[in-house]
Every structure is written in C-alpha cells, then in structure tokens.
Amino acid sequence: MVNKIPSNLEECFEHLDQIFKPENKEAVLHNDGFLDIGLGRSLRNLWGLWEDSPLKDWFNERNIWHPDDMSGIILTSYKRYLINQPIELEKQLKCCQNYWINSGVDIKEEMLKSQSS
C-alpha cells in the first residue's frame, strides 16, 4: 500500500486508485465479501486505524470509533465511487452510530479505554 496514510475519505480513494489496476478494481466490485475481509484488515493495520493516525482522527470527528466501521465505510464508499454512485456518507455514518447505540455499548469509551491500556 501507499506509504502515506490518507487523512480523509477522498485521499483514501486516491490511494486505492494508485494501488489497484483496472482489472483489480473489478474484483473489488464483484467479490463475495472474502476480499473485503482481507482488504479491510490491511487498511486497518496499514493506515493506523487501531492507533493514532490522521485518518482515524477524521473518522473520530464524525463519531466513528471502531476501526472495523472505518474500514467498512472506506470500502463501501470506494465501491460506490468506482461505479459513480452517491457515497451517502452521512447515511453510512448514521448506520454505524445507530448500531452502537442499539447495542448499548459506548464504543467511544471502549475504544479510548483500550488505547490507554
């Protein structure tokens, strides 16, 4: 992956565009979810979503605290970007936020606690 960590969603698209050849972009669009698992893990680890990074800060400013949610939003948004569909970022953010509200877990507190230990 590109060495510089993106600091926002648009920079994620630029980085992913540099990484994937056209035929690989097709694989990203038409996979059974298995690719998303590995790619999501790579994004979380290489782009510092488990630690301090500009991209993590960008998501935290939007009340997204779990790295799995962050990588999911990146991948969903990138797929939509590739096929010129609306990204609907606010809707994706709200979906993740509502998940944690409905679960009864204060994900912000949990993530901050896990970072300090």
Short mmCIF file of C-alpha atoms in Angstrom, two decimals:
data_model
loop_
_atom_site.label_atom_id
_atom_site.label_comp_id
_atom_site.label_asym_id
_atom_site.label_seq_id
_atom_site.Cartn_x
_atom_site.Cartn_y
_atom_site.Cartn_z
CA MET A 1 0.00 0.00 0.00
CA VAL A 2 1.00 3.60 -0.42
CA ASN A 3 3.27 4.71 2.41
CA LYS A 4 1.49 7.94 3.35
CA ILE A 5 -1.61 7.44 5.46
CA PRO A 6 -4.62 9.22 3.97
CA SER A 7 -6.22 11.89 6.13
CA ASN A 8 -9.77 11.75 4.72
CA LEU A 9 -12.06 9.67 2.54
CA GLU A 10 -11.09 11.36 -0.74
CA GLU A 11 -7.43 10.64 -0.08
CA CYS A 12 -8.40 7.00 0.55
CA PHE A 13 -9.86 6.87 -2.96
CA GLU A 14 -6.69 8.40 -4.42
CA HIS A 15 -4.53 5.83 -2.62
CA LEU A 16 -6.73 2.90 -3.61
CA ASP A 17 -6.78 4.12 -7.23
CA GLN A 18 -2.96 4.01 -7.20
CA ILE A 19 -2.92 0.52 -5.73
CA PHE A 20 -5.50 -1.23 -7.91
CA LYS A 21 -5.13 -1.85 -11.62
CA PRO A 22 -8.39 -1.67 -13.62
CA GLU A 23 -8.89 -5.44 -13.53
CA ASN A 24 -8.37 -5.45 -9.76
CA LYS A 25 -10.98 -2.72 -9.36
CA GLU A 26 -13.44 -5.12 -10.98
CA ALA A 27 -12.54 -7.73 -8.36
CA VAL A 28 -13.21 -5.19 -5.61
CA LEU A 29 -16.64 -4.52 -7.07
CA HIS A 30 -17.63 -8.12 -7.72
CA ASN A 31 -16.41 -10.14 -4.76
CA ASP A 32 -18.24 -12.35 -2.32
CA GLY A 33 -17.06 -10.46 0.75
CA PHE A 34 -13.90 -12.50 1.27
CA LEU A 35 -11.77 -9.82 -0.38
CA ASP A 36 -13.34 -7.18 1.86
CA ILE A 37 -12.20 -9.06 4.96
CA GLY A 38 -8.54 -9.14 3.92
CA LEU A 39 -8.54 -5.69 2.38
CA GLY A 40 -10.34 -4.24 5.39
CA ARG A 41 -7.77 -5.78 7.73
CA SER A 42 -4.94 -4.36 5.62
CA LEU A 43 -6.49 -0.89 5.66
CA ARG A 44 -6.97 -1.01 9.43
CA ASN A 45 -3.39 -2.09 10.05
CA LEU A 46 -1.50 -0.10 7.41
CA TRP A 47 -3.48 3.11 7.72
CA GLY A 48 -3.27 3.21 11.51
CA LEU A 49 -6.95 2.82 12.30
CA TRP A 50 -6.12 0.96 15.53
CA GLU A 51 -3.76 3.72 16.69
CA ASP A 52 -3.31 7.44 16.21
CA SER A 53 -3.45 8.50 12.58
CA PRO A 54 -4.91 11.40 10.62
CA LEU A 55 -7.48 9.08 9.06
CA LYS A 56 -8.59 7.73 12.42
CA ASP A 57 -8.93 11.32 13.66
CA TRP A 58 -11.06 12.15 10.61
CA PHE A 59 -13.45 9.32 11.47
CA ASN A 60 -13.45 10.16 15.20
CA GLU A 61 -14.51 13.72 14.31
CA ARG A 62 -17.56 12.10 12.69
CA ASN A 63 -18.26 9.92 15.77
CA ILE A 64 -16.96 6.72 14.20
CA TRP A 65 -14.76 4.97 16.75
CA HIS A 66 -14.32 1.32 15.77
CA PRO A 67 -11.71 0.52 13.10
CA ASP A 68 -13.98 -2.16 11.58
CA ASP A 69 -16.59 0.54 10.97
CA MET A 70 -13.95 2.83 9.48
CA SER A 71 -12.66 0.25 7.00
CA GLY A 72 -16.22 -0.76 6.14
CA ILE A 73 -17.11 2.83 5.31
CA ILE A 74 -13.94 3.20 3.24
CA LEU A 75 -14.67 0.05 1.21
CA THR A 76 -18.37 0.77 0.73
CA SER A 77 -17.60 4.33 -0.30
CA TYR A 78 -14.83 3.25 -2.65
CA LYS A 79 -17.09 0.75 -4.40
CA ARG A 80 -19.73 3.43 -4.86
CA TYR A 81 -17.08 5.86 -6.10
CA LEU A 82 -15.92 3.32 -8.69
CA ILE A 83 -19.40 3.00 -10.18
CA ASN A 84 -20.28 6.69 -9.83
CA GLN A 85 -22.99 6.11 -7.24
CA PRO A 86 -23.67 8.56 -4.42
CA ILE A 87 -21.46 7.65 -1.47
CA GLU A 88 -24.14 8.64 1.07
CA LEU A 89 -21.53 9.17 3.75
CA GLU A 90 -23.97 10.61 6.29
CA LYS A 91 -26.19 7.56 5.92
CA GLN A 92 -23.23 5.20 6.43
CA LEU A 93 -22.07 7.16 9.47
CA LYS A 94 -25.56 7.09 10.97
CA CYS A 95 -25.85 3.34 10.38
CA CYS A 96 -22.63 2.67 12.33
CA GLN A 97 -23.57 5.11 15.08
CA ASN A 98 -27.02 3.57 15.46
CA TYR A 99 -25.55 0.08 15.64
CA TRP A 100 -23.53 1.01 18.72
CA ILE A 101 -26.38 2.98 20.30
CA ASN A 102 -28.71 0.00 19.89
CA SER A 103 -26.08 -2.41 21.24
CA GLY A 104 -25.84 -0.45 24.47
CA VAL A 105 -22.06 -0.23 24.15
CA ASP A 106 -20.38 3.16 24.49
CA ILE A 107 -17.93 2.43 21.69
CA LYS A 108 -16.08 5.71 22.09
CA GLU A 109 -15.38 4.96 25.74
CA GLU A 110 -14.43 1.36 24.97
CA MET A 111 -12.02 2.33 22.20
CA LEU A 112 -10.41 5.09 24.26
CA LYS A 113 -10.08 2.69 27.19
CA SER A 114 -8.43 0.02 25.02
CA GLN A 115 -5.93 2.55 23.67
CA SER A 116 -4.84 3.67 27.11
CA SER A 117 -4.15 0.13 28.35
#
